[in-house]
Amino acid sequence: MSTFLFLLLIAAMIATVVVLVRGLAAFLLNASADARGDGDPNVPNDSAIKSNKMMQYRIFFQAIAIFIIVLILFIGSSKS
């Protein structure tokens, strides 16, 4: 059971890092478009929406990872 939880934890941590990198890349694309003055500043472009969505996914995967850590600690403390 604990091996399964550790594998889930690693998967959640990898997912968090992947989504973080994708979100940062989308953010940098948005920032460079803003610096060039492309588009209407009051209307979010596609890269801004993608960056926002990726950061929401990052928070979701971080919450899952924290929940798994709490679960592992709870199971470990109940065994001793």
mmCIF file of N, CA and C in Angstrom:
data_model
loop_
_atom_site.group_PDB
_atom_site.id
_atom_site.type_symbol
_atom_site.label_atom_id
_atom_site.label_comp_id
_atom_site.label_asym_id
_atom_site.label_seq_id
_atom_site.Cartn_x
_atom_site.Cartn_y
_atom_site.Cartn_z
ATOM 1 N N MET A 1 0.826 -1.198 0.000
ATOM 2 C CA MET A 1 0.000 0.000 0.000
ATOM 3 C C MET A 1 0.867 1.257 0.000
ATOM 4 N N SER A 2 1.907 1.264 0.841
ATOM 5 C CA SER A 2 2.739 2.457 0.906
ATOM 6 C C SER A 2 3.548 2.640 -0.375
ATOM 7 N N THR A 3 3.942 1.539 -1.036
ATOM 8 C CA THR A 3 4.653 1.655 -2.310
ATOM 9 C C THR A 3 3.756 2.311 -3.353
ATOM 10 N N PHE A 4 2.506 1.917 -3.373
ATOM 11 C CA PHE A 4 1.541 2.518 -4.291
ATOM 12 C C PHE A 4 1.393 4.010 -4.021
ATOM 13 N N LEU A 5 1.325 4.396 -2.745
ATOM 14 C CA LEU A 5 1.199 5.815 -2.399
ATOM 15 C C LEU A 5 2.445 6.597 -2.791
ATOM 16 N N PHE A 6 3.621 5.984 -2.609
ATOM 17 C CA PHE A 6 4.856 6.657 -3.011
ATOM 18 C C PHE A 6 4.895 6.863 -4.525
ATOM 19 N N LEU A 7 4.445 5.870 -5.278
ATOM 20 C CA LEU A 7 4.393 6.023 -6.735
ATOM 21 C C LEU A 7 3.398 7.107 -7.138
ATOM 22 N N LEU A 8 2.257 7.152 -6.456
ATOM 23 C CA LEU A 8 1.293 8.225 -6.721
ATOM 24 C C LEU A 8 1.873 9.593 -6.376
ATOM 25 N N LEU A 9 2.619 9.652 -5.283
ATOM 26 C CA LEU A 9 3.245 10.908 -4.877
ATOM 27 C C LEU A 9 4.250 11.364 -5.927
ATOM 28 N N ILE A 10 5.066 10.453 -6.415
ATOM 29 C CA ILE A 10 6.049 10.811 -7.437
ATOM 30 C C ILE A 10 5.344 11.283 -8.710
ATOM 31 N N ALA A 11 4.273 10.593 -9.090
ATOM 32 C CA ALA A 11 3.514 10.994 -10.277
ATOM 33 C C ALA A 11 2.915 12.391 -10.097
ATOM 34 N N ALA A 12 2.373 12.669 -8.914
ATOM 35 C CA ALA A 12 1.792 13.994 -8.652
ATOM 36 C C ALA A 12 2.870 15.075 -8.664
ATOM 37 N N MET A 13 4.048 14.754 -8.143
ATOM 38 C CA MET A 13 5.136 15.731 -8.141
ATOM 39 C C MET A 13 5.637 16.000 -9.559
ATOM 40 N N ILE A 14 5.748 14.953 -10.370
ATOM 41 C CA ILE A 14 6.177 15.134 -11.758
ATOM 42 C C ILE A 14 5.134 15.945 -12.526
ATOM 43 N N ALA A 15 3.865 15.644 -12.308
ATOM 44 C CA ALA A 15 2.793 16.390 -12.972
ATOM 45 C C ALA A 15 2.845 17.862 -12.575
ATOM 46 N N THR A 16 3.129 18.129 -11.314
ATOM 47 C CA THR A 16 3.227 19.515 -10.849
ATOM 48 C C THR A 16 4.343 20.254 -11.567
ATOM 49 N N VAL A 17 5.497 19.625 -11.691
ATOM 50 C CA VAL A 17 6.640 20.268 -12.349
ATOM 51 C C VAL A 17 6.353 20.487 -13.837
ATOM 52 N N VAL A 18 5.765 19.488 -14.492
ATOM 53 C CA VAL A 18 5.467 19.616 -15.921
ATOM 54 C C VAL A 18 4.478 20.753 -16.164
ATOM 55 N N VAL A 19 3.432 20.806 -15.362
ATOM 56 C CA VAL A 19 2.432 21.864 -15.532
ATOM 57 C C VAL A 19 3.030 23.228 -15.187
ATOM 58 N N LEU A 20 3.912 23.276 -14.194
ATOM 59 C CA LEU A 20 4.572 24.530 -13.845
ATOM 60 C C LEU A 20 5.401 25.048 -15.012
ATOM 61 N N VAL A 21 6.180 24.177 -15.640
ATOM 62 C CA VAL A 21 7.020 24.591 -16.766
ATOM 63 C C VAL A 21 6.156 25.049 -17.943
ATOM 64 N N ARG A 22 5.086 24.306 -18.234
ATOM 65 C CA ARG A 22 4.194 24.711 -19.327
ATOM 66 C C ARG A 22 3.527 26.055 -19.032
ATOM 67 N N GLY A 23 3.142 26.266 -17.774
ATOM 68 C CA GLY A 23 2.529 27.536 -17.392
ATOM 69 C C GLY A 23 3.501 28.697 -17.492
ATOM 70 N N LEU A 24 4.748 28.456 -17.092
ATOM 71 C CA LEU A 24 5.756 29.513 -17.205
ATOM 72 C C LEU A 24 6.053 29.840 -18.665
ATOM 73 N N ALA A 25 6.089 28.812 -19.508
ATOM 74 C CA ALA A 25 6.325 29.055 -20.931
ATOM 75 C C ALA A 25 5.190 29.877 -21.523
ATOM 76 N N ALA A 26 3.958 29.553 -21.180
ATOM 77 C CA ALA A 26 2.814 30.330 -21.676
ATOM 78 C C ALA A 26 2.852 31.747 -21.130
ATOM 79 N N PHE A 27 3.266 31.894 -19.882
ATOM 80 C CA PHE A 27 3.372 33.224 -19.285
ATOM 81 C C PHE A 27 4.414 34.067 -20.011
ATOM 82 N N LEU A 28 5.557 33.452 -20.337
ATOM 83 C CA LEU A 28 6.603 34.195 -21.037
ATOM 84 C C LEU A 28 6.162 34.598 -22.440
ATOM 85 N N LEU A 29 5.403 33.736 -23.106
ATOM 86 C CA LEU A 29 4.859 34.112 -24.417
ATOM 87 C C LEU A 29 3.909 35.291 -24.293
ATOM 88 N N ASN A 30 3.094 35.260 -23.251
ATOM 89 C CA ASN A 30 2.156 36.361 -23.015
ATOM 90 C C ASN A 30 2.914 37.646 -22.691
ATOM 91 N N ALA A 31 3.951 37.542 -21.878
ATOM 92 C CA ALA A 31 4.715 38.725 -21.495
ATOM 93 C C ALA A 31 5.427 39.327 -22.697
ATOM 94 N N SER A 32 5.956 38.473 -23.584
ATOM 95 C CA SER A 32 6.638 39.012 -24.761
ATOM 96 C C SER A 32 5.630 39.659 -25.715
ATOM 97 N N ALA A 33 4.422 39.093 -25.814
ATOM 98 C CA ALA A 33 3.388 39.707 -26.658
ATOM 99 C C ALA A 33 2.968 41.055 -26.076
ATOM 100 N N ASP A 34 2.876 41.132 -24.757
ATOM 101 C CA ASP A 34 2.533 42.405 -24.116
ATOM 102 C C ASP A 34 3.632 43.441 -24.327
ATOM 103 N N ALA A 35 4.881 43.002 -24.277
ATOM 104 C CA ALA A 35 5.996 43.931 -24.462
ATOM 105 C C ALA A 35 6.028 44.489 -25.883
ATOM 106 N N ARG A 36 5.629 43.657 -26.853
ATOM 107 C CA ARG A 36 5.573 44.123 -28.241
ATOM 108 C C ARG A 36 4.357 45.016 -28.481
ATOM 109 N N GLY A 37 3.376 44.955 -27.601
ATOM 110 C CA GLY A 37 2.167 45.754 -27.769
ATOM 111 C C GLY A 37 1.151 45.111 -28.675
ATOM 112 N N ASP A 38 1.222 43.787 -28.807
ATOM 113 C CA ASP A 38 0.270 43.068 -29.659
ATOM 114 C C ASP A 38 -1.087 42.981 -28.987
ATOM 115 N N GLY A 39 -2.148 43.272 -29.716
ATOM 116 C CA GLY A 39 -3.509 43.073 -29.233
ATOM 117 C C GLY A 39 -3.983 44.136 -28.267
ATOM 118 N N ASP A 40 -5.209 43.959 -27.833
ATOM 119 C CA ASP A 40 -5.854 44.859 -26.876
ATOM 120 C C ASP A 40 -5.426 44.466 -25.464
ATOM 121 N N PRO A 41 -4.890 45.397 -24.682
ATOM 122 C CA PRO A 41 -4.430 45.046 -23.329
ATOM 123 C C PRO A 41 -5.562 44.670 -22.372
ATOM 124 N N ASN A 42 -6.789 45.020 -22.721
ATOM 125 C CA ASN A 42 -7.914 44.702 -21.838
ATOM 126 C C ASN A 42 -8.549 43.347 -22.130
ATOM 127 N N VAL A 43 -8.122 42.711 -23.216
ATOM 128 C CA VAL A 43 -8.673 41.416 -23.607
ATOM 129 C C VAL A 43 -7.570 40.367 -23.475
ATOM 130 N N PRO A 44 -7.789 39.337 -22.671
ATOM 131 C CA PRO A 44 -6.733 38.317 -22.533
ATOM 132 C C PRO A 44 -6.573 37.522 -23.827
ATOM 133 N N ASN A 45 -5.312 37.274 -24.200
ATOM 134 C CA ASN A 45 -5.065 36.482 -25.400
ATOM 135 C C ASN A 45 -4.979 34.997 -25.031
ATOM 136 N N ASP A 46 -4.761 34.163 -26.029
ATOM 137 C CA ASP A 46 -4.769 32.713 -25.803
ATOM 138 C C ASP A 46 -3.672 32.261 -24.849
ATOM 139 N N SER A 47 -2.478 32.857 -24.957
ATOM 140 C CA SER A 47 -1.393 32.424 -24.072
ATOM 141 C C SER A 47 -1.649 32.855 -22.623
ATOM 142 N N ALA A 48 -2.337 33.969 -22.421
ATOM 143 C CA ALA A 48 -2.679 34.390 -21.057
ATOM 144 C C ALA A 48 -3.690 33.433 -20.441
ATOM 145 N N ILE A 49 -4.653 33.010 -21.241
ATOM 146 C CA ILE A 49 -5.656 32.056 -20.746
ATOM 147 C C ILE A 49 -5.006 30.712 -20.451
ATOM 148 N N LYS A 50 -4.102 30.277 -21.347
ATOM 149 C CA LYS A 50 -3.402 29.005 -21.129
ATOM 150 C C LYS A 50 -2.529 29.068 -19.884
ATOM 151 N N SER A 51 -1.834 30.171 -19.687
ATOM 152 C CA SER A 51 -0.988 30.328 -18.504
ATOM 153 C C SER A 51 -1.817 30.248 -17.231
ATOM 154 N N ASN A 52 -2.958 30.923 -17.232
ATOM 155 C CA ASN A 52 -3.842 30.899 -16.071
ATOM 156 C C ASN A 52 -4.343 29.485 -15.800
ATOM 157 N N LYS A 53 -4.731 28.769 -16.851
ATOM 158 C CA LYS A 53 -5.239 27.399 -16.706
ATOM 159 C C LYS A 53 -4.145 26.467 -16.190
ATOM 160 N N MET A 54 -2.919 26.634 -16.692
ATOM 161 C CA MET A 54 -1.807 25.788 -16.239
ATOM 162 C C MET A 54 -1.508 26.032 -14.758
ATOM 163 N N MET A 55 -1.593 27.262 -14.323
ATOM 164 C CA MET A 55 -1.340 27.544 -12.912
ATOM 165 C C MET A 55 -2.458 26.981 -12.025
ATOM 166 N N GLN A 56 -3.679 26.937 -12.543
ATOM 167 C CA GLN A 56 -4.760 26.300 -11.796
ATOM 168 C C GLN A 56 -4.509 24.799 -11.675
ATOM 169 N N TYR A 57 -4.043 24.182 -12.777
ATOM 170 C CA TYR A 57 -3.700 22.756 -12.725
ATOM 171 C C TYR A 57 -2.542 22.500 -11.766
ATOM 172 N N ARG A 58 -1.571 23.431 -11.720
ATOM 173 C CA ARG A 58 -0.438 23.276 -10.803
ATOM 174 C C ARG A 58 -0.920 23.237 -9.353
ATOM 175 N N ILE A 59 -1.825 24.128 -9.017
ATOM 176 C CA ILE A 59 -2.364 24.145 -7.656
ATOM 177 C C ILE A 59 -3.100 22.844 -7.365
ATOM 178 N N PHE A 60 -3.837 22.339 -8.340
ATOM 179 C CA PHE A 60 -4.567 21.082 -8.182
ATOM 180 C C PHE A 60 -3.603 19.925 -7.915
ATOM 181 N N PHE A 61 -2.546 19.806 -8.731
ATOM 182 C CA PHE A 61 -1.592 18.713 -8.543
ATOM 183 C C PHE A 61 -0.801 18.870 -7.249
ATOM 184 N N GLN A 62 -0.507 20.094 -6.847
ATOM 185 C CA GLN A 62 0.158 20.310 -5.561
ATOM 186 C C GLN A 62 -0.736 19.865 -4.411
ATOM 187 N N ALA A 63 -2.017 20.159 -4.498
ATOM 188 C CA ALA A 63 -2.946 19.741 -3.443
ATOM 189 C C ALA A 63 -3.016 18.220 -3.362
ATOM 190 N N ILE A 64 -3.020 17.565 -4.511
ATOM 191 C CA ILE A 64 -3.024 16.104 -4.510
ATOM 192 C C ILE A 64 -1.752 15.573 -3.862
ATOM 193 N N ALA A 65 -0.606 16.152 -4.201
ATOM 194 C CA ALA A 65 0.670 15.706 -3.622
ATOM 195 C C ALA A 65 0.680 15.907 -2.104
ATOM 196 N N ILE A 66 0.180 17.028 -1.643
ATOM 197 C CA ILE A 66 0.136 17.283 -0.195
ATOM 198 C C ILE A 66 -0.806 16.302 0.487
ATOM 199 N N PHE A 67 -1.942 16.023 -0.137
ATOM 200 C CA PHE A 67 -2.872 15.048 0.430
ATOM 201 C C PHE A 67 -2.228 13.668 0.543
ATOM 202 N N ILE A 68 -1.479 13.261 -0.471
ATOM 203 C CA ILE A 68 -0.812 11.954 -0.439
ATOM 204 C C ILE A 68 0.252 11.932 0.655
ATOM 205 N N ILE A 69 0.990 13.028 0.829
ATOM 206 C CA ILE A 69 1.988 13.093 1.902
ATOM 207 C C ILE A 69 1.312 12.953 3.257
ATOM 208 N N VAL A 70 0.213 13.649 3.455
ATOM 209 C CA VAL A 70 -0.524 13.546 4.722
ATOM 210 C C VAL A 70 -1.013 12.121 4.930
ATOM 211 N N LEU A 71 -1.502 11.498 3.873
ATOM 212 C CA LEU A 71 -1.972 10.122 3.959
ATOM 213 C C LEU A 71 -0.839 9.167 4.319
ATOM 214 N N ILE A 72 0.324 9.348 3.697
ATOM 215 C CA ILE A 72 1.488 8.511 4.024
ATOM 216 C C ILE A 72 1.899 8.707 5.475
ATOM 217 N N LEU A 73 1.950 9.946 5.931
ATOM 218 C CA LEU A 73 2.322 10.203 7.324
ATOM 219 C C LEU A 73 1.295 9.618 8.290
ATOM 220 N N PHE A 74 0.023 9.720 7.942
ATOM 221 C CA PHE A 74 -1.031 9.178 8.804
ATOM 222 C C PHE A 74 -0.918 7.662 8.898
ATOM 223 N N ILE A 75 -0.727 7.007 7.754
ATOM 224 C CA ILE A 75 -0.591 5.549 7.758
ATOM 225 C C ILE A 75 0.683 5.133 8.488
ATOM 226 N N GLY A 76 1.752 5.868 8.296
ATOM 227 C CA GLY A 76 3.011 5.538 8.982
ATOM 228 C C GLY A 76 2.920 5.708 10.479
ATOM 229 N N SER A 77 2.201 6.717 10.951
ATOM 230 C CA SER A 77 2.091 6.941 12.385
ATOM 231 C C SER A 77 1.142 5.947 13.041
ATOM 232 N N SER A 78 0.177 5.438 12.296
ATOM 233 C CA SER A 78 -0.761 4.483 12.882
ATOM 234 C C SER A 78 -0.157 3.084 12.987
ATOM 235 N N LYS A 79 0.908 2.797 12.220
ATOM 236 C CA LYS A 79 1.559 1.493 12.286
ATOM 237 C C LYS A 79 2.451 1.360 13.514
ATOM 238 N N SER A 80 2.970 2.469 14.028
ATOM 239 C CA SER A 80 3.882 2.375 15.175
ATOM 240 C C SER A 80 3.203 2.593 16.489
#
